[in-house]
Short mmCIF file of C-alpha atoms in Angstrom, two decimals:
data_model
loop_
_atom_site.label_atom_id
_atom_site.label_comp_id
_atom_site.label_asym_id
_atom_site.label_seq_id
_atom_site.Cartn_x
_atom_site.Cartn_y
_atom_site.Cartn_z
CA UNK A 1 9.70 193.35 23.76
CA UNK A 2 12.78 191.40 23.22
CA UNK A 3 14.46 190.18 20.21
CA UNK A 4 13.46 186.09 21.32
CA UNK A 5 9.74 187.70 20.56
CA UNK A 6 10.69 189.48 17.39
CA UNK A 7 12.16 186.46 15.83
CA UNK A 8 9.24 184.53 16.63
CA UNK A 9 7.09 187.47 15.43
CA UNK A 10 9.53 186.99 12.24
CA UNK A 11 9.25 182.82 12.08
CA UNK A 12 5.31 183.20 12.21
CA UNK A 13 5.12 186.07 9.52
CA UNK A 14 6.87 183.82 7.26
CA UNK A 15 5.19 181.04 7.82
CA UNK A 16 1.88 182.56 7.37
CA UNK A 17 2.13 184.98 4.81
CA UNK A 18 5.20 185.11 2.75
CA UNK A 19 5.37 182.53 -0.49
CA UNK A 20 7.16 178.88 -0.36
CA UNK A 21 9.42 179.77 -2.99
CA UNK A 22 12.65 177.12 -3.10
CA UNK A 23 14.55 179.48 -5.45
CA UNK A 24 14.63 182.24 -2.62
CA UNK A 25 15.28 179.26 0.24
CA UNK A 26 18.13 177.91 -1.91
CA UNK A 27 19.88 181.10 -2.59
CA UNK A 28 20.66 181.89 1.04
CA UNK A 29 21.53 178.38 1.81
CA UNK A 30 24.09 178.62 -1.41
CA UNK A 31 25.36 181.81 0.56
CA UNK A 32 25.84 180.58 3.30
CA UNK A 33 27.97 177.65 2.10
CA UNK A 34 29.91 179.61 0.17
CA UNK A 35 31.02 181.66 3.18
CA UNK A 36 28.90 185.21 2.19
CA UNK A 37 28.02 186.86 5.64
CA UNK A 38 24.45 186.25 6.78
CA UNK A 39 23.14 190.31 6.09
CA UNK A 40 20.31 189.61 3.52
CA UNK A 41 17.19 191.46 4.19
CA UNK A 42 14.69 188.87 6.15
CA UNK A 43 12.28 187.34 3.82
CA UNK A 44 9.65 189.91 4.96
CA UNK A 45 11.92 192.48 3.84
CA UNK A 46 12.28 190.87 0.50
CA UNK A 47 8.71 190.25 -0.20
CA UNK A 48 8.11 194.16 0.67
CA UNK A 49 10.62 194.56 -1.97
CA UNK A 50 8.86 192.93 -4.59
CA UNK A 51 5.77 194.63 -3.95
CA UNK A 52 6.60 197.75 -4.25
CA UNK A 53 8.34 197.32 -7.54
CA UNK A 54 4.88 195.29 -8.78
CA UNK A 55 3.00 198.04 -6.90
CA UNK A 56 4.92 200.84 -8.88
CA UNK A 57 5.29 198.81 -11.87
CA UNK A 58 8.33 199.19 -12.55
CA UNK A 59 10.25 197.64 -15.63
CA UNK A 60 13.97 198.65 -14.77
CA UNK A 61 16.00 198.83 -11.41
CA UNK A 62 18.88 199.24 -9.74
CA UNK A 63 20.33 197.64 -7.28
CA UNK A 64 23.95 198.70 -5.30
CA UNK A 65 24.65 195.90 -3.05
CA UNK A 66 24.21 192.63 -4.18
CA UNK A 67 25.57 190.21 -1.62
CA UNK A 68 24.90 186.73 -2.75
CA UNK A 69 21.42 187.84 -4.92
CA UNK A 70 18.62 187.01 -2.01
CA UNK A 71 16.91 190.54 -2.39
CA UNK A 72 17.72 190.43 -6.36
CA UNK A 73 15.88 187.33 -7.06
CA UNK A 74 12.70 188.77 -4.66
CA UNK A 75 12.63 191.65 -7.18
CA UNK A 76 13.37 190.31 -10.29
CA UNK A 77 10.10 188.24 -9.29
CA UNK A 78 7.96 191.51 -10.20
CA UNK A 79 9.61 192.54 -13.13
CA UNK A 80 7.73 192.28 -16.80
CA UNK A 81 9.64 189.48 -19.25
CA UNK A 82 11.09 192.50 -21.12
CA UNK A 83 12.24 194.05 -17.40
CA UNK A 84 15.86 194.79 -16.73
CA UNK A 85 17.30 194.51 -13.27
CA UNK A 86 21.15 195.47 -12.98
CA UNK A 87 22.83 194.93 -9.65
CA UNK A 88 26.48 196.15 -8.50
CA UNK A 89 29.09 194.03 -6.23
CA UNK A 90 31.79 195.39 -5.14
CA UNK A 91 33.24 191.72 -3.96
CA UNK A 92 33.88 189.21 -7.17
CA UNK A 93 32.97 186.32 -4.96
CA UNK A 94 29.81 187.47 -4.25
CA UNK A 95 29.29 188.35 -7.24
CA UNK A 96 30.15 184.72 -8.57
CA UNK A 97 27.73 183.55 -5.68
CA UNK A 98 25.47 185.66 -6.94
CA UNK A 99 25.11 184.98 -10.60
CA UNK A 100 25.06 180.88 -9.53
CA UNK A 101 21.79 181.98 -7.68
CA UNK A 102 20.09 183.92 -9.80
CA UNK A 103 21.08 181.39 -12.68
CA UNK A 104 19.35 178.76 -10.40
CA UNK A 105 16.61 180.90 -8.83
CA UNK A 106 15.17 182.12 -12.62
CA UNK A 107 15.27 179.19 -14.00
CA UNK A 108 12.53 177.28 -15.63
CA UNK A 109 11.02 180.96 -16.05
CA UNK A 110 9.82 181.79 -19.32
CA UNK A 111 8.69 185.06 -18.24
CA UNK A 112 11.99 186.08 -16.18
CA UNK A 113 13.62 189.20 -16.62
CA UNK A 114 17.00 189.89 -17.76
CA UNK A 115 19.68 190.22 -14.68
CA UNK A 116 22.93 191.69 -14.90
CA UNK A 117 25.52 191.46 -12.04
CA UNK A 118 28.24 194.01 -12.75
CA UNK A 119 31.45 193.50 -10.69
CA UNK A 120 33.40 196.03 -9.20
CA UNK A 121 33.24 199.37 -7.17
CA UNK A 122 30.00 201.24 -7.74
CA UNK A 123 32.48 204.31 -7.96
CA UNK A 124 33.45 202.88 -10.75
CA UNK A 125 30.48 200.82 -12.26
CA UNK A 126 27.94 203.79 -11.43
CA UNK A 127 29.94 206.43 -13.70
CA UNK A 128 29.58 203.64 -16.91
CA UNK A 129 25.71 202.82 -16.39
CA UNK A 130 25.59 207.03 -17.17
CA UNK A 131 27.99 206.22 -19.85
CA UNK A 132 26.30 204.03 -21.47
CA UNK A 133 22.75 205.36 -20.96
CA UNK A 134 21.55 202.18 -19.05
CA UNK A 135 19.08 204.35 -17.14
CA UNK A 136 16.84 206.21 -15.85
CA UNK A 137 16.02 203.37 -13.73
CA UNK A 138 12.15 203.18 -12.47
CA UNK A 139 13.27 201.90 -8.65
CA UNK A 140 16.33 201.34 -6.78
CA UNK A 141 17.76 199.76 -3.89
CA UNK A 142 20.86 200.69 -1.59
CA UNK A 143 22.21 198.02 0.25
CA UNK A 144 25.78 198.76 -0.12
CA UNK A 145 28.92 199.62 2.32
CA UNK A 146 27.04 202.28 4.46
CA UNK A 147 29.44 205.64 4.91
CA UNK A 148 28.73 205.52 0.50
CA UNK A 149 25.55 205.97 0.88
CA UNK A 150 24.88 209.47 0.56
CA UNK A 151 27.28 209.04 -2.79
CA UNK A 152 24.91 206.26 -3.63
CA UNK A 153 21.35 208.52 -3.48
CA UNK A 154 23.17 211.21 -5.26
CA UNK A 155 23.82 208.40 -8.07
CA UNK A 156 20.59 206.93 -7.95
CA UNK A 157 19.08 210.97 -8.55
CA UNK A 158 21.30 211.42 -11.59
CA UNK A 159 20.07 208.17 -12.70
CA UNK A 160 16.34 208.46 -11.60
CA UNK A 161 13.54 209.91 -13.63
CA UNK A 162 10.11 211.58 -11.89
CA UNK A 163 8.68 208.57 -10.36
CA UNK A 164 10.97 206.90 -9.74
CA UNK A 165 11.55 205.41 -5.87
CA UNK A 166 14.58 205.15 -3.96
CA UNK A 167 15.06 202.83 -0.46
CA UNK A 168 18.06 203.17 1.28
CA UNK A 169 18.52 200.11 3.71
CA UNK A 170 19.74 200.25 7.18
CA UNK A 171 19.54 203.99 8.28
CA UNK A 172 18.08 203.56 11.90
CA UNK A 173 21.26 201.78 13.21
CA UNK A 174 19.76 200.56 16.20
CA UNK A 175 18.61 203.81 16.50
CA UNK A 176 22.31 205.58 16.90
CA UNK A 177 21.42 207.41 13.70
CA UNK A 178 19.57 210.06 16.08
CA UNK A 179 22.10 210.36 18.17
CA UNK A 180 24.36 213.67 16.90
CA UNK A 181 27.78 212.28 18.56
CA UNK A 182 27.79 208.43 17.34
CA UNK A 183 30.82 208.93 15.07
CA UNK A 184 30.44 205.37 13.51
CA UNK A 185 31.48 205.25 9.63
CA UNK A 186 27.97 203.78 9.19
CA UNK A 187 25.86 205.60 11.18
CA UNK A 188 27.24 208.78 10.08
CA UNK A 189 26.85 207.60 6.45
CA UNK A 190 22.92 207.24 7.28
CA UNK A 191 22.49 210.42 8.85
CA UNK A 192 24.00 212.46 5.70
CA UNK A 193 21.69 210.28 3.53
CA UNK A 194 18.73 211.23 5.52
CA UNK A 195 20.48 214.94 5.72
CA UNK A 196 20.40 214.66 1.89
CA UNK A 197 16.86 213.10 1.05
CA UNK A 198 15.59 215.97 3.15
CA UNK A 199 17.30 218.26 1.91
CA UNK A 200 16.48 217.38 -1.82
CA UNK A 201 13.32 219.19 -3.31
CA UNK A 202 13.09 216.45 -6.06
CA UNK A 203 11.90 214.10 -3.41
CA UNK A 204 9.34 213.26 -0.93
CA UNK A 205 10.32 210.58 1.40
CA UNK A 206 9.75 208.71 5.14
CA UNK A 207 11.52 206.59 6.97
CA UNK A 208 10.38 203.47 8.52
CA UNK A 209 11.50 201.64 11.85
CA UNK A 210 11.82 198.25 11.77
CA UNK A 211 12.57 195.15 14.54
CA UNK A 212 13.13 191.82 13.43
CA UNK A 213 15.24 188.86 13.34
CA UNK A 214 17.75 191.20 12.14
CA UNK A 215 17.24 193.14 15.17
CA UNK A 216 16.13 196.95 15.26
CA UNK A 217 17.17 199.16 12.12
CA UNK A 218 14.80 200.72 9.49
CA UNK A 219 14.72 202.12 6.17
CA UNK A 220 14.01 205.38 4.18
CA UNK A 221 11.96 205.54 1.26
CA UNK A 222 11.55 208.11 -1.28
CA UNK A 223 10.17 208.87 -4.56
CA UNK A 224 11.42 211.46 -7.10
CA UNK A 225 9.08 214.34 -7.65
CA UNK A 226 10.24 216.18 -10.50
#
């Protein structure tokens, strides 16, 4: 297989399956003008997203790693009218990229959810959501600066309730995360994350390889137990 086939496997998928939604279409061409780097998760990706937040019904998540709002907007799609999605940005220009596109993408939406972008290190913007008793959040997504991410999980657990489901983007690494020696910041980040989820008895978790457009990374998925 080669990555010409995947990205036709990708185009097709897409074309075939996944909604003709201009919000979603205009929010990565608004990033991409605006200079954000082209890391959103692939359409598939983002539709998976949503479903498993309408799957597990869930009326509040959390997001670290916003980027220019692509993945937001596919799950604010699933949230109730009274739902509550809060994403953190580390980067104030993606952050004012983002808010432009979720401004554009939810409107006309009498139904839509509310949306808050909060600005600043999730070292520091994690530690207030506790503060201020934002959570326990019923799903969350990690798409943030990879070596954080076993900080991230341990957030997202102190933040969680039992149900609750965790995905943790881009562990596989084009599958360096099994090697033992890679000493990359963000492959090493992904293996302690991994070390961590199985570690933890409050969850139960897999992870799942993936090959794409994006070419060949995967994702772990968990759900808190108790």
């Amino acid at each position: 297989m080669t990555q010409q086939r995947w990205e036709a496997v990708d185009e097709y998928i897409e074309r075939e399956v996944l909604p003709e939604e201009p919000g979603l279409r205009n929010a990565l061409r608004a990033s991409r003008e605006a200079g954000l780097p082209p890391i959103d998760v692939p359409p598939s990706q983002g539709r998976l997203l949503e479903l498993l937040v309408r799957i597990h019904g869930a009326a509040k998540v959390l997001e670290i790693g916003t980027l220019g709002g692509y993945s937001t907007l596919w799950m604010a799609r699933a949230l109730p009218a009274d739902g509550l999605l809060v994403t953190l940005e580390a980067q104030p220009h993606h952050a004012d990229v983002a808010r432009r596109n979720l401004e554009r993408g939810l409107a006309g939406r009498a139904d839509a959810p509310r949306v808050e972008v909060r600005t600043g290190p999730a070292s520091e913007t994690l530690p207030l959501l506790e503060a201020e008793s934002v959570g326990p959040f019923d799903f969350f997504f990690i798409d943030a600066d990879k070596p954080s991410n076993p900080v991230y999980l341990e957030w997202a657990l102190r933040l969680s309730r039992p149900g609750s489901v965790i995905v943790v983007d881009n562990v596989v690494r084009d599958g360096a995360v099994a090697d033992p020696g890679a000493t990359d910041p963000k492959v090493v980040g992904s293996r302690k994350a991994l070390e961590l989820i199985g570690a933890e008895p409050r969850l139960a978790a897999t992870a799942v390889q993936t090959v794409g457009g994006k070419g060949y990374d995967g994702f772990a998925l968990a759900i808190v137990t108790h």
